[in-house]
Tab-separated table of C-alpha atoms (C1' of nucleotides) in Angstrom:
chain	number	residue	atom	x	y	z
A	1	MET	CA	59.133	-140.150	205.078
A	2	GLY	CA	57.462	-141.416	201.814
A	3	ASP	CA	54.500	-141.967	204.173
A	4	THR	CA	50.541	-142.339	203.383
A	5	THR	CA	49.895	-138.738	204.365
A	6	THR	CA	53.203	-136.758	203.297
A	7	ARG	CA	53.080	-134.594	200.308
A	8	ARG	CA	50.993	-131.953	200.787
A	9	ALA	CA	47.976	-134.028	201.041
A	10	MET	CA	46.356	-136.010	198.126
A	11	ARG	CA	43.516	-134.861	196.131
A	12	ALA	CA	40.520	-136.976	197.494
A	13	ASP	CA	40.133	-138.902	194.288
A	14	ALA	CA	43.678	-139.637	194.122
A	15	ARG	CA	43.425	-141.090	197.637
A	16	ARG	CA	40.591	-143.207	196.919
A	17	ASN	CA	42.000	-144.802	193.779
A	18	ARG	CA	45.220	-145.509	195.936
A	19	ASP	CA	43.309	-147.104	198.503
A	20	ARG	CA	41.483	-149.328	196.144
A	21	LEU	CA	44.711	-150.362	194.205
A	22	LEU	CA	46.352	-151.268	197.218
A	23	ALA	CA	43.587	-153.084	198.502
A	24	GLU	CA	43.261	-155.160	195.156
A	25	ALA	CA	47.400	-155.511	194.813
A	26	ARG	CA	46.890	-157.227	197.913
A	27	THR	CA	44.143	-160.127	196.956
A	28	ALA	CA	45.874	-160.343	193.756
A	29	PHE	CA	49.329	-161.166	194.931
A	30	LEU	CA	47.846	-163.188	197.638
A	31	ASP	CA	46.138	-165.314	194.830
A	32	HIS	CA	48.677	-165.125	192.042
A	33	GLY	CA	51.666	-164.444	193.543
A	34	THR	CA	54.173	-161.585	192.977
A	35	ASP	CA	54.160	-161.527	189.501
A	36	ALA	CA	49.946	-160.964	188.975
A	37	SER	CA	48.455	-158.868	186.509
A	38	LEU	CA	49.239	-155.352	186.958
A	39	GLU	CA	46.502	-154.620	184.082
A	40	ASP	CA	43.971	-156.848	186.360
A	41	VAL	CA	44.538	-155.085	189.465
A	42	ALA	CA	43.904	-151.894	187.778
A	43	ALA	CA	40.882	-153.071	186.299
A	44	ARG	CA	39.499	-154.642	189.406
A	45	ALA	CA	40.200	-151.373	191.226
A	46	GLY	CA	37.981	-150.003	188.764
A	47	VAL	CA	40.627	-147.369	187.039
A	48	GLY	CA	43.059	-147.463	184.249
A	49	VAL	CA	46.315	-148.994	184.090
A	50	GLY	CA	47.625	-145.248	183.717
A	51	THR	CA	46.347	-144.495	187.533
A	52	LEU	CA	48.121	-147.642	188.791
A	53	TYR	CA	51.310	-146.675	186.980
A	54	ARG	CA	51.260	-142.917	187.979
A	55	HIS	CA	50.770	-144.154	191.794
A	56	PHE	CA	53.215	-147.097	191.637
A	57	PRO	CA	55.742	-146.753	189.404
A	58	THR	CA	57.055	-150.228	189.289
A	59	ARG	CA	55.489	-153.738	190.621
A	60	GLU	CA	58.008	-153.393	193.243
A	61	ALA	CA	56.794	-149.901	194.724
A	62	LEU	CA	53.509	-151.406	195.143
A	63	LEU	CA	55.234	-154.483	196.723
A	64	ALA	CA	57.112	-152.187	198.866
A	65	GLU	CA	54.138	-150.310	199.904
A	66	LEU	CA	51.758	-153.400	201.137
A	67	LEU	CA	54.981	-154.948	202.819
A	68	ARG	CA	56.037	-151.680	204.694
A	69	GLU	CA	54.229	-152.140	207.869
A	70	ARG	CA	55.403	-155.821	208.484
A	71	PHE	CA	58.801	-155.195	207.416
A	72	ASP	CA	58.632	-152.229	210.083
A	73	ALA	CA	57.172	-154.827	212.819
A	74	LEU	CA	60.055	-157.149	211.827
A	75	ALA	CA	62.829	-154.379	212.761
A	76	ALA	CA	60.867	-153.609	216.077
A	77	GLY	CA	60.828	-157.109	216.808
A	78	ALA	CA	64.690	-157.470	216.128
A	79	ARG	CA	65.199	-154.438	218.615
A	80	GLN	CA	63.328	-156.285	221.245
A	81	LEU	CA	64.518	-159.594	221.042
A	82	ALA	CA	68.298	-157.819	221.023
A	83	ALA	CA	67.807	-158.247	224.706
A	84	HIS	CA	66.390	-161.562	224.832
A	85	PRO	CA	68.236	-163.826	227.362
A	86	SER	CA	69.447	-166.132	224.819
A	87	PRO	CA	70.835	-164.952	221.738
A	88	ARG	CA	70.477	-168.107	219.884
A	89	GLU	CA	66.543	-168.232	220.659
A	90	ALA	CA	66.381	-164.585	220.038
A	91	LEU	CA	67.831	-165.313	216.583
A	92	ILE	CA	66.062	-168.464	215.759
A	93	THR	CA	62.784	-166.598	216.640
A	94	TRP	CA	63.452	-163.369	214.336
A	95	THR	CA	64.712	-165.657	211.626
A	96	LEU	CA	61.014	-167.705	211.824
A	97	ASP	CA	59.071	-164.692	211.984
A	98	PHE	CA	61.263	-163.135	208.678
A	99	VAL	CA	60.707	-166.455	206.776
A	100	ARG	CA	56.621	-166.002	207.447
A	101	THR	CA	56.643	-162.680	205.918
A	102	THR	CA	58.508	-163.363	202.849
A	103	THR	CA	56.306	-166.036	202.152
A	104	VAL	CA	52.824	-164.265	202.350
A	105	TYR	CA	53.079	-163.555	198.634
A	106	ARG	CA	54.399	-166.886	195.979
A	107	GLY	CA	57.664	-165.212	194.764
A	108	LEU	CA	58.112	-162.711	197.188
A	109	THR	CA	61.391	-164.370	198.731
A	110	ALA	CA	62.657	-163.876	194.942
A	111	ALA	CA	62.031	-160.314	194.864
A	112	VAL	CA	63.618	-159.531	198.221
A	113	THR	CA	66.568	-161.044	197.487
A	114	ALA	CA	66.782	-159.783	194.439
A	115	THR	CA	66.204	-156.352	195.852
A	116	LEU	CA	69.319	-156.871	198.423
A	117	HIS	CA	71.966	-155.951	195.552
A	118	ASP	CA	69.833	-153.823	193.704
A	119	PRO	CA	69.966	-149.900	195.174
A	120	ALA	CA	67.501	-148.838	192.635
A	121	SER	CA	64.587	-150.886	194.014
A	122	ALA	CA	61.890	-149.333	195.903
A	123	LEU	CA	62.056	-152.597	198.147
A	124	HIS	CA	65.954	-151.755	198.645
A	125	ALA	CA	65.505	-149.876	201.835
A	126	SER	CA	63.336	-152.022	203.502
A	127	CYS	CA	65.393	-155.008	202.452
A	128	GLU	CA	68.500	-153.179	204.261
A	129	THR	CA	66.569	-152.715	207.319
A	130	MET	CA	66.161	-156.422	207.428
A	131	ARG	CA	69.650	-156.965	206.830
A	132	ARG	CA	70.573	-154.737	209.285
A	133	ALA	CA	68.717	-156.388	211.941
A	134	ALA	CA	70.078	-159.811	210.696
A	135	THR	CA	73.363	-158.699	211.067
A	136	ALA	CA	73.000	-157.251	214.433
A	137	LEU	CA	71.113	-160.651	215.659
A	138	LEU	CA	73.460	-162.531	214.064
A	139	THR	CA	76.592	-161.234	215.536
A	140	ARG	CA	75.116	-161.202	219.179
A	141	ALA	CA	74.734	-164.918	219.099
A	142	GLN	CA	78.074	-165.624	217.599
A	143	GLU	CA	79.533	-163.132	220.193
A	144	ALA	CA	78.027	-165.335	222.827
A	145	GLY	CA	79.289	-168.312	221.108
A	146	GLU	CA	76.221	-170.006	220.299
A	147	VAL	CA	76.427	-169.705	216.486
A	148	ARG	CA	79.418	-170.406	214.639
A	149	ALA	CA	81.662	-167.696	214.065
A	150	ASP	CA	82.679	-167.835	210.877
A	151	VAL	CA	79.332	-167.457	209.115
A	152	ALA	CA	78.848	-164.119	207.307
A	153	PRO	CA	75.808	-162.269	207.419
A	154	LEU	CA	75.317	-162.457	203.588
A	155	GLU	CA	75.508	-166.152	203.940
A	156	PHE	CA	73.297	-166.511	206.786
A	157	LEU	CA	70.699	-164.276	204.821
A	158	ALA	CA	71.152	-166.386	201.552
A	159	LEU	CA	70.807	-169.601	203.702
A	160	VAL	CA	67.761	-168.338	205.104
A	161	ALA	CA	66.310	-167.113	201.875
A	162	GLY	CA	66.799	-170.777	200.469
A	163	ALA	CA	64.887	-172.251	202.609
A	164	SER	CA	62.578	-169.652	202.564
A	165	TRP	CA	62.349	-170.381	199.000
A	166	ALA	CA	62.473	-173.685	199.490
A	167	ARG	CA	59.199	-174.097	201.767
A	168	GLU	CA	57.435	-171.917	198.909
A	169	GLN	CA	57.962	-174.362	196.654
A	170	MET	CA	56.847	-177.488	198.660
A	171	ALA	CA	53.988	-175.630	198.725
A	172	GLY	CA	51.275	-178.244	200.030
A	173	ALA	CA	53.809	-180.920	200.080
A	174	GLU	CA	54.539	-182.712	203.738
A	175	VAL	CA	57.161	-180.500	205.009
A	176	PRO	CA	56.088	-178.621	208.311
A	177	GLY	CA	56.771	-175.347	207.534
A	178	ASP	CA	59.515	-174.520	210.012
A	179	ARG	CA	61.048	-177.828	209.563
A	180	LEU	CA	63.630	-176.522	207.257
A	181	LEU	CA	64.889	-173.491	209.191
A	182	LEU	CA	65.206	-175.928	212.453
A	183	LEU	CA	67.552	-178.358	210.165
A	184	LEU	CA	69.316	-175.299	209.007
A	185	PHE	CA	70.379	-174.192	212.752
A	186	GLU	CA	71.364	-177.802	213.539
A	187	GLY	CA	72.841	-179.014	210.713
A	188	LEU	CA	72.326	-182.498	208.579
A	189	GLY	CA	75.226	-184.208	210.380
A	190	VAL	CA	75.097	-186.038	213.598
A	191	PRO	CA	76.362	-184.582	216.572
A	192	ASP	CA	78.871	-186.444	218.537
A	193	PHE	CA	76.636	-187.980	221.026
A	194	GLY	CA	72.347	-187.163	221.446
A	195	ARG	CA	71.121	-183.405	221.676
A	196	ARG	CA	73.305	-180.320	221.735
A	197	SER	CA	72.383	-176.950	223.064
A	198	PRO	CA	68.653	-177.196	223.963
A	199	THR	CA	66.213	-176.345	221.418
A	200	ARG	CA	62.583	-175.575	221.603
A	201	SER	CA	62.118	-179.005	219.568
A	202	ASP	CA	64.191	-181.573	221.681
A	203	ARG	CA	62.349	-180.685	225.038
A	204	SER	CA	60.448	-183.825	225.061
A	205	PRO	CA	60.846	-187.556	225.684
B	1	MET	CA	62.865	-194.583	174.513
B	2	GLY	CA	62.319	-191.003	173.805
B	3	ASP	CA	66.007	-191.237	172.411
B	4	THR	CA	67.447	-189.672	169.539
B	5	THR	CA	67.492	-191.800	167.381
B	6	THR	CA	64.022	-193.455	168.048
B	7	ARG	CA	60.670	-193.549	165.956
B	8	ARG	CA	61.990	-194.770	162.395
B	9	ALA	CA	64.397	-192.231	161.753
B	10	MET	CA	63.841	-188.812	161.373
B	11	ARG	CA	63.489	-187.255	157.973
B	12	ALA	CA	66.740	-185.337	157.185
B	13	ASP	CA	65.683	-181.645	157.120
B	14	ALA	CA	64.001	-182.620	160.812
B	15	ARG	CA	67.003	-183.821	162.197
B	16	ARG	CA	69.136	-181.256	160.979
B	17	ASN	CA	66.768	-178.473	162.373
B	18	ARG	CA	66.486	-180.041	165.586
B	19	ASP	CA	70.108	-180.154	166.182
B	20	ARG	CA	70.437	-176.481	165.255
B	21	LEU	CA	67.841	-175.630	167.499
B	22	LEU	CA	69.560	-177.524	170.534
B	23	ALA	CA	72.720	-175.672	169.944
B	24	GLU	CA	71.269	-172.342	169.843
B	25	ALA	CA	68.792	-173.334	173.051
B	26	ARG	CA	71.697	-174.095	174.774
B	27	THR	CA	73.709	-170.573	174.398
B	28	ALA	CA	70.701	-168.905	174.804
B	29	PHE	CA	70.221	-170.359	178.184
B	30	LEU	CA	73.348	-170.032	178.981
B	31	ASP	CA	73.306	-166.336	178.370
B	32	HIS	CA	69.565	-165.308	179.393
B	33	GLY	CA	68.815	-167.995	181.692
B	34	THR	CA	65.841	-170.662	181.530
B	35	ASP	CA	63.428	-168.083	180.513
B	36	ALA	CA	65.145	-167.249	177.288
B	37	SER	CA	63.074	-166.036	174.357
B	38	LEU	CA	61.892	-169.213	172.336
B	39	GLU	CA	61.635	-166.755	169.508
B	40	ASP	CA	64.754	-165.772	169.500
B	41	VAL	CA	66.308	-169.235	169.632
B	42	ALA	CA	64.493	-170.051	166.538
B	43	ALA	CA	65.570	-167.097	164.561
B	44	ARG	CA	68.990	-167.858	165.772
B	45	ALA	CA	68.888	-171.653	164.285
B	46	GLY	CA	67.351	-170.240	160.933
B	47	VAL	CA	63.942	-171.629	161.569
B	48	GLY	CA	60.486	-170.615	162.112
B	49	VAL	CA	58.795	-170.643	165.500
B	50	GLY	CA	56.534	-173.323	164.519
B	51	THR	CA	59.294	-175.582	163.825
B	52	LEU	CA	60.529	-175.359	167.479
B	53	TYR	CA	57.449	-175.979	168.762
B	54	ARG	CA	56.811	-179.169	166.889
B	55	HIS	CA	60.049	-180.134	168.041
B	56	PHE	CA	59.771	-178.944	171.758
B	57	PRO	CA	56.181	-178.867	172.360
B	58	THR	CA	56.990	-176.890	175.909
B	59	ARG	CA	60.442	-175.097	177.067
B	60	GLU	CA	60.663	-177.852	179.458
B	61	ALA	CA	60.995	-180.463	176.598
B	62	LEU	CA	63.678	-178.233	175.495
B	63	LEU	CA	65.385	-178.023	178.851
B	64	ALA	CA	64.907	-181.567	179.022
B	65	GLU	CA	66.749	-182.653	176.106
B	66	LEU	CA	69.521	-180.096	177.065
B	67	LEU	CA	69.933	-181.729	180.403
B	68	ARG	CA	69.163	-185.863	179.984
B	69	GLU	CA	73.069	-186.532	179.451
B	70	ARG	CA	74.018	-184.437	182.403
B	71	PHE	CA	71.219	-186.051	184.594
B	72	ASP	CA	72.257	-189.476	183.297
B	73	ALA	CA	76.137	-188.945	184.756
B	74	LEU	CA	74.590	-187.601	187.715
B	75	ALA	CA	72.508	-190.930	188.308
B	76	ALA	CA	75.365	-193.051	187.183
B	77	GLY	CA	77.715	-191.031	189.664
B	78	ALA	CA	75.253	-191.892	192.464
B	79	ARG	CA	75.462	-196.153	191.567
B	80	GLN	CA	79.398	-195.449	191.815
B	81	LEU	CA	79.159	-193.363	195.063
B	82	ALA	CA	76.949	-196.040	196.595
B	83	ALA	CA	80.629	-198.210	197.296
B	84	HIS	CA	82.168	-194.940	198.645
B	85	PRO	CA	83.819	-195.910	202.574
B	86	SER	CA	82.275	-193.112	203.807
B	87	PRO	CA	78.334	-192.720	203.206
B	88	ARG	CA	78.786	-189.566	204.171
B	89	GLU	CA	81.404	-188.456	202.007
B	90	ALA	CA	79.578	-190.146	199.009
B	91	LEU	CA	76.096	-188.031	199.961
B	92	ILE	CA	78.264	-184.771	200.205
B	93	THR	CA	80.260	-185.062	196.648
B	94	TRP	CA	77.022	-186.054	194.843
B	95	THR	CA	75.259	-183.078	196.198
B	96	LEU	CA	78.090	-180.794	195.144
B	97	ASP	CA	77.667	-182.388	191.821
B	98	PHE	CA	73.999	-181.859	191.515
B	99	VAL	CA	74.363	-178.328	192.614
B	100	ARG	CA	76.640	-177.422	189.906
B	101	THR	CA	74.419	-179.331	187.035
B	102	THR	CA	71.270	-177.487	188.364
B	103	THR	CA	73.056	-174.101	188.287
B	104	VAL	CA	74.428	-174.181	184.861
B	105	TYR	CA	71.399	-172.050	183.516
B	106	ARG	CA	70.113	-169.485	185.901
B	107	GLY	CA	66.765	-170.335	186.861
B	108	LEU	CA	67.334	-174.164	186.259
B	109	THR	CA	66.901	-175.048	190.075
B	110	ALA	CA	63.243	-173.581	190.112
B	111	ALA	CA	62.179	-175.139	186.895
B	112	VAL	CA	63.709	-178.495	188.454
B	113	THR	CA	62.394	-178.280	191.528
B	114	ALA	CA	58.749	-176.961	190.245
B	115	THR	CA	58.908	-180.142	188.379
B	116	LEU	CA	59.318	-182.555	190.997
B	117	HIS	CA	55.492	-182.679	191.824
B	118	ASP	CA	54.493	-182.103	188.455
B	119	PRO	CA	54.225	-185.684	186.462
B	120	ALA	CA	52.947	-183.790	183.291
B	121	SER	CA	56.331	-181.845	183.107
B	122	ALA	CA	58.986	-183.268	180.257
B	123	LEU	CA	61.717	-182.830	182.988
B	124	HIS	CA	59.622	-184.864	185.785
B	125	ALA	CA	61.332	-188.164	184.580
B	126	SER	CA	65.031	-187.053	184.609
B	127	CYS	CA	63.895	-185.284	188.176
B	128	GLU	CA	62.397	-188.372	189.751
B	129	THR	CA	65.822	-190.126	188.789
B	130	MET	CA	67.623	-187.760	190.779
B	131	ARG	CA	64.952	-187.705	193.635
B	132	ARG	CA	65.883	-191.693	193.740
B	133	ALA	CA	69.947	-191.210	193.627
B	134	ALA	CA	69.588	-188.707	196.316
B	135	THR	CA	67.302	-191.188	198.650
B	136	ALA	CA	69.727	-194.027	198.123
B	137	LEU	CA	72.810	-192.288	198.874
B	138	LEU	CA	70.798	-190.485	202.168
B	139	THR	CA	69.301	-193.358	203.404
B	140	ARG	CA	72.951	-195.259	203.417
B	141	ALA	CA	74.683	-192.147	205.196
B	142	GLN	CA	71.625	-192.037	207.613
B	143	GLU	CA	71.673	-195.795	208.268
B	144	ALA	CA	75.520	-195.436	208.835
B	145	GLY	CA	74.862	-193.065	211.634
B	146	GLU	CA	76.797	-190.394	209.588
B	147	VAL	CA	73.608	-187.859	209.086
B	148	ARG	CA	70.411	-187.424	211.073
B	149	ALA	CA	68.261	-190.011	210.737
B	150	ASP	CA	65.037	-187.671	210.863
B	151	VAL	CA	65.255	-185.946	207.684
B	152	ALA	CA	62.927	-187.056	204.772
B	153	PRO	CA	64.798	-187.442	201.562
B	154	LEU	CA	62.026	-184.476	200.269
B	155	GLU	CA	63.213	-182.237	203.049
B	156	PHE	CA	66.743	-183.078	202.106
B	157	LEU	CA	66.329	-182.015	198.443
B	158	ALA	CA	64.447	-179.084	199.683
B	159	LEU	CA	67.160	-177.652	201.742
B	160	VAL	CA	69.510	-178.836	199.094
B	161	ALA	CA	67.619	-177.087	196.185
B	162	GLY	CA	67.346	-174.361	198.559
B	163	ALA	CA	71.178	-173.417	198.687
B	164	SER	CA	71.464	-173.926	195.181
B	165	TRP	CA	68.622	-171.246	194.254
B	166	ALA	CA	70.131	-169.057	196.992
B	167	ARG	CA	73.631	-169.527	195.171
B	168	GLU	CA	72.096	-168.532	192.026
B	169	GLN	CA	70.609	-165.469	193.389
B	170	MET	CA	74.416	-164.614	195.487
B	171	ALA	CA	75.379	-164.742	191.811
B	172	GLY	CA	78.826	-162.666	191.928
B	173	ALA	CA	78.774	-161.975	195.350
B	174	GLU	CA	81.492	-162.966	197.907
B	175	VAL	CA	79.899	-166.258	198.512
B	176	PRO	CA	82.260	-168.941	197.777
B	177	GLY	CA	80.222	-171.176	195.857
B	178	ASP	CA	80.173	-174.558	197.848
B	179	ARG	CA	80.252	-172.767	201.050
B	180	LEU	CA	76.347	-172.769	201.352
B	181	LEU	CA	76.090	-176.621	201.018
B	182	LEU	CA	78.872	-176.903	203.780
B	183	LEU	CA	77.409	-175.140	206.130
B	184	LEU	CA	73.898	-176.587	205.587
B	185	PHE	CA	75.586	-179.967	206.166
B	186	GLU	CA	77.355	-178.559	209.318
B	187	GLY	CA	74.992	-176.550	210.577
B	188	LEU	CA	74.990	-172.837	212.010
B	189	GLY	CA	74.752	-173.971	215.552
B	190	VAL	CA	78.127	-174.524	217.373
B	191	PRO	CA	78.704	-177.849	218.578
B	192	ASP	CA	79.522	-178.820	221.949
B	193	PHE	CA	83.172	-178.836	221.643
B	194	GLY	CA	85.461	-178.162	218.827
B	195	ARG	CA	85.205	-180.535	215.758
B	196	ARG	CA	82.544	-182.942	215.139
B	197	SER	CA	83.185	-186.156	212.820
B	198	PRO	CA	86.316	-185.229	210.673
B	199	THR	CA	85.264	-183.278	207.155
B	200	ARG	CA	87.332	-182.043	204.557
B	201	SER	CA	87.058	-178.505	205.602
B	202	ASP	CA	88.419	-178.624	209.017
B	203	ARG	CA	91.396	-180.867	208.546
B	204	SER	CA	94.030	-178.172	209.050
B	205	PRO	CA	94.742	-175.963	212.090
C	1	DA	C1'	28.626	-119.189	193.449
C	2	DT	C1'	31.977	-119.375	189.540
C	3	DA	C1'	35.905	-119.935	187.653
C	4	DC	C1'	40.771	-121.190	186.692
C	5	DG	C1'	44.799	-123.527	187.292
C	6	DA	C1'	46.567	-127.696	189.228
C	7	DT	C1'	45.935	-132.882	189.717
C	8	DA	C1'	44.620	-136.673	188.399
C	9	DC	C1'	42.288	-139.775	185.108
C	10	DG	C1'	41.901	-143.569	181.518
C	11	DG	C1'	42.945	-146.145	177.840
C	12	DA	C1'	44.829	-145.808	172.996
C	13	DA	C1'	49.321	-147.360	171.626
C	14	DG	C1'	53.339	-149.698	170.681
C	15	DG	C1'	56.355	-153.570	172.056
C	16	DA	C1'	57.923	-158.046	173.527
C	17	DG	C1'	56.776	-162.996	173.892
C	18	DG	C1'	53.876	-166.992	173.870
C	19	DC	C1'	51.559	-170.334	171.560
C	20	DT	C1'	48.614	-172.177	167.414
C	21	DC	C1'	47.373	-173.307	162.696
C	22	DC	C1'	47.301	-174.183	157.982
C	23	DG	C1'	48.753	-173.495	153.551
C	24	DG	C1'	52.894	-174.568	151.227
C	25	DT	C1'	57.335	-177.136	150.609
C	26	DT	C1'	60.540	-180.670	150.709
C	27	DC	C1'	62.193	-185.157	151.362
C	28	DG	C1'	62.706	-190.383	150.159
C	29	DT	C1'	60.429	-194.077	148.375
C	30	DG	C1'	58.200	-197.132	145.020
D	1	DC	C1'	59.722	-189.276	138.331
D	2	DA	C1'	55.823	-188.724	141.077
D	3	DC	C1'	53.336	-188.691	144.944
D	4	DG	C1'	52.251	-188.776	149.831
D	5	DA	C1'	53.959	-188.582	154.481
D	6	DA	C1'	56.460	-185.402	156.734
D	7	DC	C1'	58.004	-181.008	157.734
D	8	DC	C1'	58.237	-176.090	157.594
D	9	DG	C1'	57.161	-170.977	158.333
D	10	DG	C1'	55.195	-167.548	159.588
D	11	DA	C1'	51.165	-164.807	159.931
D	12	DG	C1'	47.672	-164.081	163.544
D	13	DC	C1'	45.612	-164.075	168.143
D	14	DC	C1'	46.700	-163.604	172.827
D	15	DT	C1'	48.543	-161.957	177.399
D	16	DC	C1'	50.865	-158.451	179.828
D	17	DC	C1'	54.100	-154.238	180.233
D	18	DT	C1'	54.956	-149.519	180.158
D	19	DT	C1'	54.248	-144.754	177.884
D	20	DC	C1'	51.679	-140.711	176.499
D	21	DC	C1'	48.433	-136.864	176.243
D	22	DG	C1'	43.577	-135.147	175.592
D	23	DT	C1'	40.212	-134.651	178.798
D	24	DA	C1'	38.125	-134.768	183.631
D	25	DT	C1'	37.874	-133.525	188.153
D	26	DC	C1'	38.985	-131.385	192.320
D	27	DG	C1'	39.761	-127.524	195.596
D	28	DT	C1'	40.366	-122.831	196.175
D	29	DA	C1'	40.414	-117.948	195.373
D	30	DT	C1'	37.524	-114.515	194.282
DNA sequence: ATACGATACGGAAGGAGGCTCCGGTTCGTG
DNA sequence: CACGAACCGGAGCCTCCTTCCGTATCGTAT
């Protein structure tokens, strides 16, 4: 539901404008982050602002449309990873994907996070899906004893979102992308001796 | 330099207005976060916007003035903690203070973080001080072998800022304030067996 | 082919904020 | 008390958001 071909077919001009708007919105968000000028988007699409607002009543609605596919893919990935031999690796892998997704547009992390607590937002549905996916993978890793059991799903998401946000801020700085996530999983403290449970990052000499 | 009594004394009316502006700005930021309306601030202070902008050319300048004291206190705290018996505890303690400070106004974490890479900002000086303080405490903890040695100061700050930001977002949610920081230090993964190095949070059964 | 709803369009308009600029006012000192 | 320096106020211009409605366009029933 809410698909691109629902609701008794759109009028041809409407569909054309809608597509143009989405295309322009995408590049605008890419260039200027999630608070790019919507008037600009409309102008570039060769359309009046009214048309934009009719198709997408809110900025979130526009975002939601652009993210639907990515989010669906993420949810599918979670289902698949549920069968991964290592629950810990599964969780980490999915989390890295999640962060990559919420980082495509500058400011997206904030939008997604804010939405988690606001059922009215157009993005809320997708975010809920993400929340459930994360919860499932986290719980499994915890039951397997590979992730500390006293971490609540919301806490986990908060930390991940925080790291994701931090990554956005440090854009261009000398922080290798996934580094923050790995530190998050392993912790800042020094483990008793040497390495703990094997992780990709410490297989080399 | 840049103090409140420098530059050959201010004219009486100027000083009065300046003080009123700061007072109103403080409550405005408290109520509406760091992007409160500056026109509003001016109005409440019984002053024209022009006056506000003359005293504080940018929003950051206003913020910087409000935060100077707190930041100075934080820097002093860092110097004091440099002598703390446990370098790890020292780092943690300071970090908690830091987060509390960058959380007084909603949105402040973002402002402070953005400023780290922008020497032009009025907040930059204070942020640099913080960076140095954090670096010193971190380095000491690392040399004592209490914090993993491969964490760069900027990475550390990024993670802390991220957790701080996350805490802001989850405002009102069921996340106990300092929880995220503690998780950050201890990591999400399960240590090999039971507890690692003793931390406040695991002294009880 | 035509005509007639239903749909969709465009942009004017009104609102909120940010920031600048300069004629006018006030201070405080000689 | 008088005069220049310092300071003030807010009109004005800008950008962006969002709503609203007269007008244009589409698709179909005739």
